[in-house]
Short mmCIF file of C-alpha atoms in Angstrom, two decimals:
data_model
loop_
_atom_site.label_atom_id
_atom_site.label_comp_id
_atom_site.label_asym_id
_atom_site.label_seq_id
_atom_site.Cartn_x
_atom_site.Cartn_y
_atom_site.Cartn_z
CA UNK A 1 -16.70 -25.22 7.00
CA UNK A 2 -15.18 -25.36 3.48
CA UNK A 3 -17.02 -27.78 2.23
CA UNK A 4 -20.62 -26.10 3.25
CA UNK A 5 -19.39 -23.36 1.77
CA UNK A 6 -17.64 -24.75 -1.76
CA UNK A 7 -21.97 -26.07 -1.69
CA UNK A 8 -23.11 -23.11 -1.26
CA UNK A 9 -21.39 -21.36 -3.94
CA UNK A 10 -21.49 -23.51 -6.28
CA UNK A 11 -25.78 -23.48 -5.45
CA UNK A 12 -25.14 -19.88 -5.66
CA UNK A 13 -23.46 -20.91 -8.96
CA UNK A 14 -26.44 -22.58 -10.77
CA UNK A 15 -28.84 -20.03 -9.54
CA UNK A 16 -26.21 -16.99 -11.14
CA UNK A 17 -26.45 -18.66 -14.72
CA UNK A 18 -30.47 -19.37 -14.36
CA UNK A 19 -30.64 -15.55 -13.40
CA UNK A 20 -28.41 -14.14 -16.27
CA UNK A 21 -30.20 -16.25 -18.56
CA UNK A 22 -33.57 -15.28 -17.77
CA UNK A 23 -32.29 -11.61 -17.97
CA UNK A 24 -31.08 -12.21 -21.65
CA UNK A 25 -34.27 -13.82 -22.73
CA UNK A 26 -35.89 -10.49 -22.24
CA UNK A 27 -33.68 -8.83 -25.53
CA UNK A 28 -35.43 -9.18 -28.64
CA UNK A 29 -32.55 -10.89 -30.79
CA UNK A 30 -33.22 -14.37 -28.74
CA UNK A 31 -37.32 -14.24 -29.82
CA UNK A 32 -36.15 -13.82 -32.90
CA UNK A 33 -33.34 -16.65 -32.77
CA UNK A 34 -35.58 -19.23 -31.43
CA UNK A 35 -38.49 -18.22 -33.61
CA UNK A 36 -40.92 -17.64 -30.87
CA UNK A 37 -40.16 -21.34 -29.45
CA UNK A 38 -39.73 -20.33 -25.82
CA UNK A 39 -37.90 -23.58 -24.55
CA UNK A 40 -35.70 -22.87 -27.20
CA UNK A 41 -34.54 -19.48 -26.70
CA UNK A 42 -34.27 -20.26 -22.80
CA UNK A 43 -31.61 -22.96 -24.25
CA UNK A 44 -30.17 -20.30 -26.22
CA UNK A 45 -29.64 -17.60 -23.51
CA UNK A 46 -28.31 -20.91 -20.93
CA UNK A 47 -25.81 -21.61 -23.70
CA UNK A 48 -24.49 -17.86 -23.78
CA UNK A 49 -24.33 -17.73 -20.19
CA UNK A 50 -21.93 -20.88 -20.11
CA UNK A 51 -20.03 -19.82 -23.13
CA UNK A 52 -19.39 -16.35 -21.08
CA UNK A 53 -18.65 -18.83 -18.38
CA UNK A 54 -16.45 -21.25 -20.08
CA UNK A 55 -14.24 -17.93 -21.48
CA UNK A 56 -13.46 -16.64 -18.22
CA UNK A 57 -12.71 -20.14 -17.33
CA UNK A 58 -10.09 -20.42 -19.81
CA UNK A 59 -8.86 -16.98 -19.15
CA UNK A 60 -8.31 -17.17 -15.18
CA UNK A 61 -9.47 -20.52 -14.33
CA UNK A 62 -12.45 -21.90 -13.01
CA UNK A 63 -12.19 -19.94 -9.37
CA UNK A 64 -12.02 -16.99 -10.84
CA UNK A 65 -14.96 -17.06 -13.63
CA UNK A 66 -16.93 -18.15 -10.70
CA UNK A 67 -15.95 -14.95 -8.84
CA UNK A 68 -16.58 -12.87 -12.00
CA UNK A 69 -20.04 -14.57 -12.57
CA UNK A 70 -21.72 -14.30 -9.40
CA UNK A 71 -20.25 -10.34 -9.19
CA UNK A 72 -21.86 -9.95 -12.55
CA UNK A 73 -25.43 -11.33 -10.99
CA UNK A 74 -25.12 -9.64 -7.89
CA UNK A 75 -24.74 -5.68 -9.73
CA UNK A 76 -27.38 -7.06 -12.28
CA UNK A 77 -29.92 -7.59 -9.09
CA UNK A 78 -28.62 -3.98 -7.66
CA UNK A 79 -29.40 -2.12 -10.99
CA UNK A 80 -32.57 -4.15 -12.15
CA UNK A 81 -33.47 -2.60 -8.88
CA UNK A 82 -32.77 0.86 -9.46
CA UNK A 83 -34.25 0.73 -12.95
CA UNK A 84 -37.32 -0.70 -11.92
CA UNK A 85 -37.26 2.07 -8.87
CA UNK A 86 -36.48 4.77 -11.43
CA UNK A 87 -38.94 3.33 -13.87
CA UNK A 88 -42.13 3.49 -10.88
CA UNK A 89 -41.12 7.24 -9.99
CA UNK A 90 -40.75 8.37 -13.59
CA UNK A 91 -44.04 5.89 -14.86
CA UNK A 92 -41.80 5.17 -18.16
CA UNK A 93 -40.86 1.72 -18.89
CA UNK A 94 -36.73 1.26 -18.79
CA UNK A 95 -35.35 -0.62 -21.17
CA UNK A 96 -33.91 -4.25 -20.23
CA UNK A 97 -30.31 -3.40 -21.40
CA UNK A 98 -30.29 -0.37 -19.96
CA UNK A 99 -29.77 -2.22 -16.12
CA UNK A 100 -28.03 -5.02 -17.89
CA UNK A 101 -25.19 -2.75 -19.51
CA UNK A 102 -25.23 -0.85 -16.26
CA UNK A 103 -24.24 -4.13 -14.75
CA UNK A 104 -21.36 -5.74 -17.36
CA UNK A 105 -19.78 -2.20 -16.94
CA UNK A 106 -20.19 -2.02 -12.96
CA UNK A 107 -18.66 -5.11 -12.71
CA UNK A 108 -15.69 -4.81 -15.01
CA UNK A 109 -14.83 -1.79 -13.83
CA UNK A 110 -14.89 -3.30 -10.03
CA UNK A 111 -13.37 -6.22 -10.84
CA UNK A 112 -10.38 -4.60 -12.62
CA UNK A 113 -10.02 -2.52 -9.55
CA UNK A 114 -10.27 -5.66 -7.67
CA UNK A 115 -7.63 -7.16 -10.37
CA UNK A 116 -5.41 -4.25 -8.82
CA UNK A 117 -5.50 -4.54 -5.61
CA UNK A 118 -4.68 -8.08 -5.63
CA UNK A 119 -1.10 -7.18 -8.02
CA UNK A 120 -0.32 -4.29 -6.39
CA UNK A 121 1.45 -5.16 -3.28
CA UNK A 122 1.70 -2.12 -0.84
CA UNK A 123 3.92 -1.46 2.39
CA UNK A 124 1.77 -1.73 5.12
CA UNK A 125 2.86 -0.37 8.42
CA UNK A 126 3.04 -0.44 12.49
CA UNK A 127 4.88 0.93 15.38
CA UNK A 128 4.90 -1.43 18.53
CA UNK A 129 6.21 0.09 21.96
CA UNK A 130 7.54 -1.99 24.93
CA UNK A 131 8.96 -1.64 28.26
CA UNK A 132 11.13 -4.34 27.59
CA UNK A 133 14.78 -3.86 26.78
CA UNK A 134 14.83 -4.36 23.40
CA UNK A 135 16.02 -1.31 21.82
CA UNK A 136 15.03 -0.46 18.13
CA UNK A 137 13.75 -3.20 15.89
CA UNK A 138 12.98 -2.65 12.58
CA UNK A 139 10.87 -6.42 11.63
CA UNK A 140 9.61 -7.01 8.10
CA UNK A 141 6.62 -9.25 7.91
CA UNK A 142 4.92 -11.23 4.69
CA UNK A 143 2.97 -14.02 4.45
CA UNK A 144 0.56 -15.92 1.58
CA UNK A 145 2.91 -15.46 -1.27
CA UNK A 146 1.44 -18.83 -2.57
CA UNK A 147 4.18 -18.80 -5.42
CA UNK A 148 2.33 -18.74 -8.97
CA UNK A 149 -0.67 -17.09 -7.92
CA UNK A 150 -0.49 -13.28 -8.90
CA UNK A 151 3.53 -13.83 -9.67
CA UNK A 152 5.71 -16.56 -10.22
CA UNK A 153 8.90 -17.64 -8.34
CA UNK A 154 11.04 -14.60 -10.52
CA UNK A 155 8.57 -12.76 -10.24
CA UNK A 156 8.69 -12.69 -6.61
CA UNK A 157 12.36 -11.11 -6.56
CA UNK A 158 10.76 -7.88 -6.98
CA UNK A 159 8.97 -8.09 -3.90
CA UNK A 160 12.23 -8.92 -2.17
CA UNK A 161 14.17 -6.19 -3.57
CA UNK A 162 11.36 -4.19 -2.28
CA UNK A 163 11.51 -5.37 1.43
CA UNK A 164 15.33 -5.20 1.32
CA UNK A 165 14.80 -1.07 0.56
CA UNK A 166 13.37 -0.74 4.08
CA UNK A 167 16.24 -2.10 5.92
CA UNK A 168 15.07 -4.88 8.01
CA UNK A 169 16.77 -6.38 11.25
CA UNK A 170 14.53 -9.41 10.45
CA UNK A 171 12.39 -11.12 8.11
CA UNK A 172 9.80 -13.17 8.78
CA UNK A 173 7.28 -15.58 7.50
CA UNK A 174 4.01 -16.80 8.59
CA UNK A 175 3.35 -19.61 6.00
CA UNK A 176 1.64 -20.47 2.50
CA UNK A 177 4.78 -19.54 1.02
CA UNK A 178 3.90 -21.59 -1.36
CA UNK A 179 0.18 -23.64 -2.68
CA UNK A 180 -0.32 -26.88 -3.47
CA UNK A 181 0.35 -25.60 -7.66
CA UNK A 182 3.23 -23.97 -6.82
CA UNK A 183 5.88 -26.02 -9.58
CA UNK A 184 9.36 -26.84 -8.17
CA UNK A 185 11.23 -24.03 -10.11
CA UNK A 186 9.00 -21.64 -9.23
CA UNK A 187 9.80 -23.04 -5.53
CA UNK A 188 13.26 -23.02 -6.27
CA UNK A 189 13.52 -19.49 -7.66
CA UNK A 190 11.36 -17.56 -5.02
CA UNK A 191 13.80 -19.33 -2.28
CA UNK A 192 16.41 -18.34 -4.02
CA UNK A 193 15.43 -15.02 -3.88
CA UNK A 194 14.83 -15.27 -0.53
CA UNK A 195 18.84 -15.79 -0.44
CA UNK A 196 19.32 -12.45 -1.44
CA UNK A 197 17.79 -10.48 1.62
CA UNK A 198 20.78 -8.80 3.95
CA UNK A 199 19.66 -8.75 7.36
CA UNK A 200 20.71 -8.11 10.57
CA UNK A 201 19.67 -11.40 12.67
CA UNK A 202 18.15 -13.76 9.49
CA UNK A 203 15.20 -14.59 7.81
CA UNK A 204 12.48 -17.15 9.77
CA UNK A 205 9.96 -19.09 8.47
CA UNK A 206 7.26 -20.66 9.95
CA UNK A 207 4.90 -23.24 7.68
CA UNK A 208 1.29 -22.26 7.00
CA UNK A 209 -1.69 -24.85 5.82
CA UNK A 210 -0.66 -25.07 2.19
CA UNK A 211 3.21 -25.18 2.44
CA UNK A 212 3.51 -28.97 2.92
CA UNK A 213 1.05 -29.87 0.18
CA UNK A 214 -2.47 -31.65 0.72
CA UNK A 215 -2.10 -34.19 -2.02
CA UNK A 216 1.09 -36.43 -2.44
CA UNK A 217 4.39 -35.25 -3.25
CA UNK A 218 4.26 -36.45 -7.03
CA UNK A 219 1.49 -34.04 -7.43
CA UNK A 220 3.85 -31.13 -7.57
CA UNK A 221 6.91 -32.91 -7.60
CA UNK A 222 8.31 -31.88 -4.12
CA UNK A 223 7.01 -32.38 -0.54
CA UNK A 224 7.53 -30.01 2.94
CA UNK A 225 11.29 -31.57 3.56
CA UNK A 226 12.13 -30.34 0.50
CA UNK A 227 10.62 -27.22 1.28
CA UNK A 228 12.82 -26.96 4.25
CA UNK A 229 15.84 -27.94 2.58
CA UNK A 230 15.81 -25.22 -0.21
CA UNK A 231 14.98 -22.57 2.10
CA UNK A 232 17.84 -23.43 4.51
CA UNK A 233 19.82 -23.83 1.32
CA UNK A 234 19.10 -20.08 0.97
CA UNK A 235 20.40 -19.25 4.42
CA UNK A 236 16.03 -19.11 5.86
CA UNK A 237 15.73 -20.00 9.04
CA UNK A 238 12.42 -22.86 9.62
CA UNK A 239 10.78 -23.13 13.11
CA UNK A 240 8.84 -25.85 13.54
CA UNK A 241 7.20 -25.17 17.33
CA UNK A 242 10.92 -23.84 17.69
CA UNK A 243 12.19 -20.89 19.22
CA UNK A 244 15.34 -18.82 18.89
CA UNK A 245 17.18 -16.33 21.34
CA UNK A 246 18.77 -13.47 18.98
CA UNK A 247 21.43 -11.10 20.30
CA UNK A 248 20.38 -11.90 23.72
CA UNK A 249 17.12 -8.94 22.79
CA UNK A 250 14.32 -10.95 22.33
CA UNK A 251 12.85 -14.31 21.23
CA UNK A 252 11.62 -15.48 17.63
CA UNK A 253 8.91 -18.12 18.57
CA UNK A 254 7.70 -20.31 15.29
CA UNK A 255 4.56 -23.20 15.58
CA UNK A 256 3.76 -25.95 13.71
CA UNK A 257 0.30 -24.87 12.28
CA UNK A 258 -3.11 -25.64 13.16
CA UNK A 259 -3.47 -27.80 10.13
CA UNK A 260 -1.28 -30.02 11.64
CA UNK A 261 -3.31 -31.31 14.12
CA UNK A 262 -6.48 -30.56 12.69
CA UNK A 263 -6.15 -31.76 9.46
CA UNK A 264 -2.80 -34.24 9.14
CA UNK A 265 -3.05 -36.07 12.15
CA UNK A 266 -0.19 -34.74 13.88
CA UNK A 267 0.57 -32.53 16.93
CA UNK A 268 2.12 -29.03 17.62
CA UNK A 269 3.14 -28.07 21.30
CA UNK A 270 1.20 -25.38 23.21
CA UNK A 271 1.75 -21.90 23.53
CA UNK A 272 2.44 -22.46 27.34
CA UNK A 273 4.82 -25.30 26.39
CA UNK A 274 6.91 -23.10 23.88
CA UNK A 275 7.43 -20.25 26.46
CA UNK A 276 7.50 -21.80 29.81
CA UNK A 277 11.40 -22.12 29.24
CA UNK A 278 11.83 -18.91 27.91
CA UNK A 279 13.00 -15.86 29.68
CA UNK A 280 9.75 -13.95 29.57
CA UNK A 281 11.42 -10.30 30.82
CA UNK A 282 12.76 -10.43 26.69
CA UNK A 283 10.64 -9.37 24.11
CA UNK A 284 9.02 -12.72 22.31
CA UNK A 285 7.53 -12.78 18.54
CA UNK A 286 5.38 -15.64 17.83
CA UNK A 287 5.32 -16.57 14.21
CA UNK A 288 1.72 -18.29 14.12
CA UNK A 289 0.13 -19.02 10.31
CA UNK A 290 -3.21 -19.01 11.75
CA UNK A 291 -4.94 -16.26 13.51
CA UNK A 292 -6.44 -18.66 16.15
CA UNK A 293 -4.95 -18.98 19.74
CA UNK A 294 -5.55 -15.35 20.75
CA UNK A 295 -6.37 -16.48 24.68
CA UNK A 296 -3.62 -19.17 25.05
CA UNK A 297 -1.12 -16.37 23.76
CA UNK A 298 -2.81 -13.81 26.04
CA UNK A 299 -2.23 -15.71 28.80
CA UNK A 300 1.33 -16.93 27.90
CA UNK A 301 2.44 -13.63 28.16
CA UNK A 302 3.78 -13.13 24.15
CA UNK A 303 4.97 -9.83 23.14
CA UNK A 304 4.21 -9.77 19.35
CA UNK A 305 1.88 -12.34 17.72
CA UNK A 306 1.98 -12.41 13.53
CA UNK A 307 -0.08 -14.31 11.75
CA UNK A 308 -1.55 -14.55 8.26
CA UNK A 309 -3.78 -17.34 6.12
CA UNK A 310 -7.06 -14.88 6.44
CA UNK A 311 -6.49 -13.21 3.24
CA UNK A 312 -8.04 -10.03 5.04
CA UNK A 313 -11.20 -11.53 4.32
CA UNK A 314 -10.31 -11.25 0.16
CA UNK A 315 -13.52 -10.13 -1.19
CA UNK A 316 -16.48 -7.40 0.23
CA UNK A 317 -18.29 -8.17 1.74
CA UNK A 318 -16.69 -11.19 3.38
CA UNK A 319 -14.47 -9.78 5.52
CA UNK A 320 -17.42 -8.29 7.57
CA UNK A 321 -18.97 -12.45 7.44
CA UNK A 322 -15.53 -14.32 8.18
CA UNK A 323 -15.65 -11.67 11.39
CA UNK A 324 -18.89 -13.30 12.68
CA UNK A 325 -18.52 -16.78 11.36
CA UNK A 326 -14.95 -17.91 10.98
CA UNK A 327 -12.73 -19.44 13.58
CA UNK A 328 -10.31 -17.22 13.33
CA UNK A 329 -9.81 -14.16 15.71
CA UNK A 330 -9.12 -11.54 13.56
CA UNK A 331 -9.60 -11.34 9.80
CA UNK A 332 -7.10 -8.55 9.31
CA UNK A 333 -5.02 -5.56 11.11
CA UNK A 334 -4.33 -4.96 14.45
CA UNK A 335 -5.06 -5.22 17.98
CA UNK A 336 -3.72 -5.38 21.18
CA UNK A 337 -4.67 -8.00 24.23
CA UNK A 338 -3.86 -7.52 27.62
CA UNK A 339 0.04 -6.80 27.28
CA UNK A 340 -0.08 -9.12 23.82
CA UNK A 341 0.08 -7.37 19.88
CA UNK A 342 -1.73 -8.71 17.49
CA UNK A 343 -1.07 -8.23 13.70
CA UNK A 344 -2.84 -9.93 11.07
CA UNK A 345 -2.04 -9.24 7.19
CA UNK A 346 -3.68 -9.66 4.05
CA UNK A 347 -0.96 -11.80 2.68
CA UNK A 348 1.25 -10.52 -0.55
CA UNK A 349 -0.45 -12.27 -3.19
CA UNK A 350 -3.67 -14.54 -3.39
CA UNK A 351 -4.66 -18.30 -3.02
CA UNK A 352 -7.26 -19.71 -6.21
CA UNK A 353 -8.75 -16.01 -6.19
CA UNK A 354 -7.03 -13.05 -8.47
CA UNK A 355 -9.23 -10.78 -6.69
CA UNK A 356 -9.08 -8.60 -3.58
CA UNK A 357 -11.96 -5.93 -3.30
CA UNK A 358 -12.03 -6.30 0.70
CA UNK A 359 -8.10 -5.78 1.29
CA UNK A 360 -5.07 -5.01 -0.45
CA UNK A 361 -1.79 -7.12 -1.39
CA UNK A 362 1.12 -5.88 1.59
CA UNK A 363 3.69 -6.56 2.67
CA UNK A 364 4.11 -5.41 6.96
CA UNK A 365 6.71 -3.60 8.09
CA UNK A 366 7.15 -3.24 12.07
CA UNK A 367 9.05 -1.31 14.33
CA UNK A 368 9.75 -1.86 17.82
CA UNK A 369 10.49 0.43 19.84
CA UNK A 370 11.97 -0.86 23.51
CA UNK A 371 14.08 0.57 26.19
#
């Protein structure tokens, strides 16, 4: 899936800069650059294009000027469209740069907002009601913090501070705390301030797709059992297809993720084989990075079912695709199956992209409401 799509947009890529240049070649000043020599003012508006490119590169890396290109092509198709509409109603000829400027402003102004959303982490929140007797239980959920993305590991404390104002019972986890980039002092400081939460029962963790690494351990300098032993350093509790009976109320239930299997060869138990020892008449949360076993935790029985890695679909309008094409169940938000909650978040900071225009940044807080 990744790769067809990485093809696709970097096709989508090519065909942006062709686009924008053929767009600049219609301003005068290039005519009059090249001297009339068409091939060579083509080359001329090609090498703007790529030097626009190459800046946003620098800037924000070369994710992001991707992201910033191809939003810059698409609102440069939307308004040569309107022009040329207004232009056939009013029978004047528009101007080139008039749909051109309309476009460069569009799309700064969009993307800044975009730039915002992704920085601006929000409280998102739910109330979940059970028959089960688990009293009042205030749980406070983030996920995707890849450390170094839209803040660094210090950086993060300010999140922390933030979840520690609502007064959790617990904290929990569902994966990419950290990306393949993340540097070991960033690691080190954003477990550190993980250390700092005061809870009732604990912070758990519960590793997503990127927490472990893809490439070797040199790459960043630490691997996943180092992971684990900072964050237990730090008092964070790490299930690994795990579960936990706190206060005799109800169950914390963390899996190994999907990636595990799919993508590193290894294995991570059912949802049947986590609970089937379980007392099912107490309220269970599954901590599950990947929004992707809906049916099997359906028909376990779960309570509470949090998961993450979507990104609420990141950018508009692919949210509304990832809902018809992706593997995953639910792209973001909630919904309830059977007897089973589902909550998906947006994640508190970003992956590669600086971007959300789809979503917000959030962090989830839940409360429980039992007998």
């Amino acid at each position: 899936m990744w790769q067809i799509i990485m093809t696709l947009l970097f096709l989508a890529e090519i065909a942006g800069f062709v686009y924008l240049a053929s767009r600049i070649y219609r301003f005068g000043f290039t005519k009059r650059i090249s001297h009339g020599n068409k091939r060579t003012g083509i080359a001329v508006c090609l090498a703007i294009v790529l030097l626009l490119f190459v800046g946003l590169w620098l800037w924000m890396g070369y994710m992001n000027a991707v992201i910033c290109i191809l939003h810059l092509v698409a609102f440069s198709l939307i308004f040569d469209g309107i022009f040329w509409l207004v232009g056939k109603m009013s029978k004047k000829k528009m101007k080139p740069y008039y749909a051109v400027a309309a476009a460069v402003i569009f799309s700064v102004c969009y993307l800044t907002a975009g730039w915002h959303l992704a920085h601006d982490v929000r409280q998102t929140s739910y109330t979940i009601e059970t028959e089960k007797a688990t009293g009042n239980l205030r749980i406070v959920l983030f996920s995707d913090s890849h450390i170094g993305t839209t803040f660094d590991g210090a950086g993060f404390l300010t999140y922390v501070n933030e979840m520690q104002e609502k007064h959790p019972d617990v904290v929990v986890i569902t994966g990419d705390f950290v990306d393949d980039d993340t540097s070991k002092e960033d690691m080190i400081a954003a477990c550190s301030a993980l250390g700092t939460l005061k809870t009732t029962y604990g912070v758990y963790y519960a590793f997503g797709n990127h927490d472990k690494g893809y490439y070797d351990a040199a790459y960043r300098g630490y691997d996943g059992d180092d992971l684990i032993a900072e964050l237990e350093k730090n008092q964070v509790i790490v299930l690994q297809d795990e579960s936990r009976l706190i206060d005799d109320r109800f169950y914390i239930i963390g899996r190994q993720d999907l990636s595990e299997e799919a993508e590193s060869g290894g294995t991570r138990e059912t949802m049947s084989g986590l609970t089937e020892p379980l007392d099912m008449d107490k309220f269970t949360i599954v901590l599950d990075h990947q929004p992707c076993d809906y049916e099997n935790q359906v028909r376990a029985g779960v309570d509470l079912v949090l998961s993450g890695h979507t990104h609420g679909g990141q950018l508009f309008p692919l949210a509304f695709i990832s809902g018809l094409v992706s593997e995953n169940e639910k792209i973001y938000g909630y919904e309830k199956q059977g007897n089973t909650n589902f909550i998906v978040t947006s994640g508190i900071s970003d992956w590669a992209i600086r971007f959300k225009t789809g979503c917000k940044s959030e962090y989830v807080v839940i409360d429980v409401k039992g007998n």
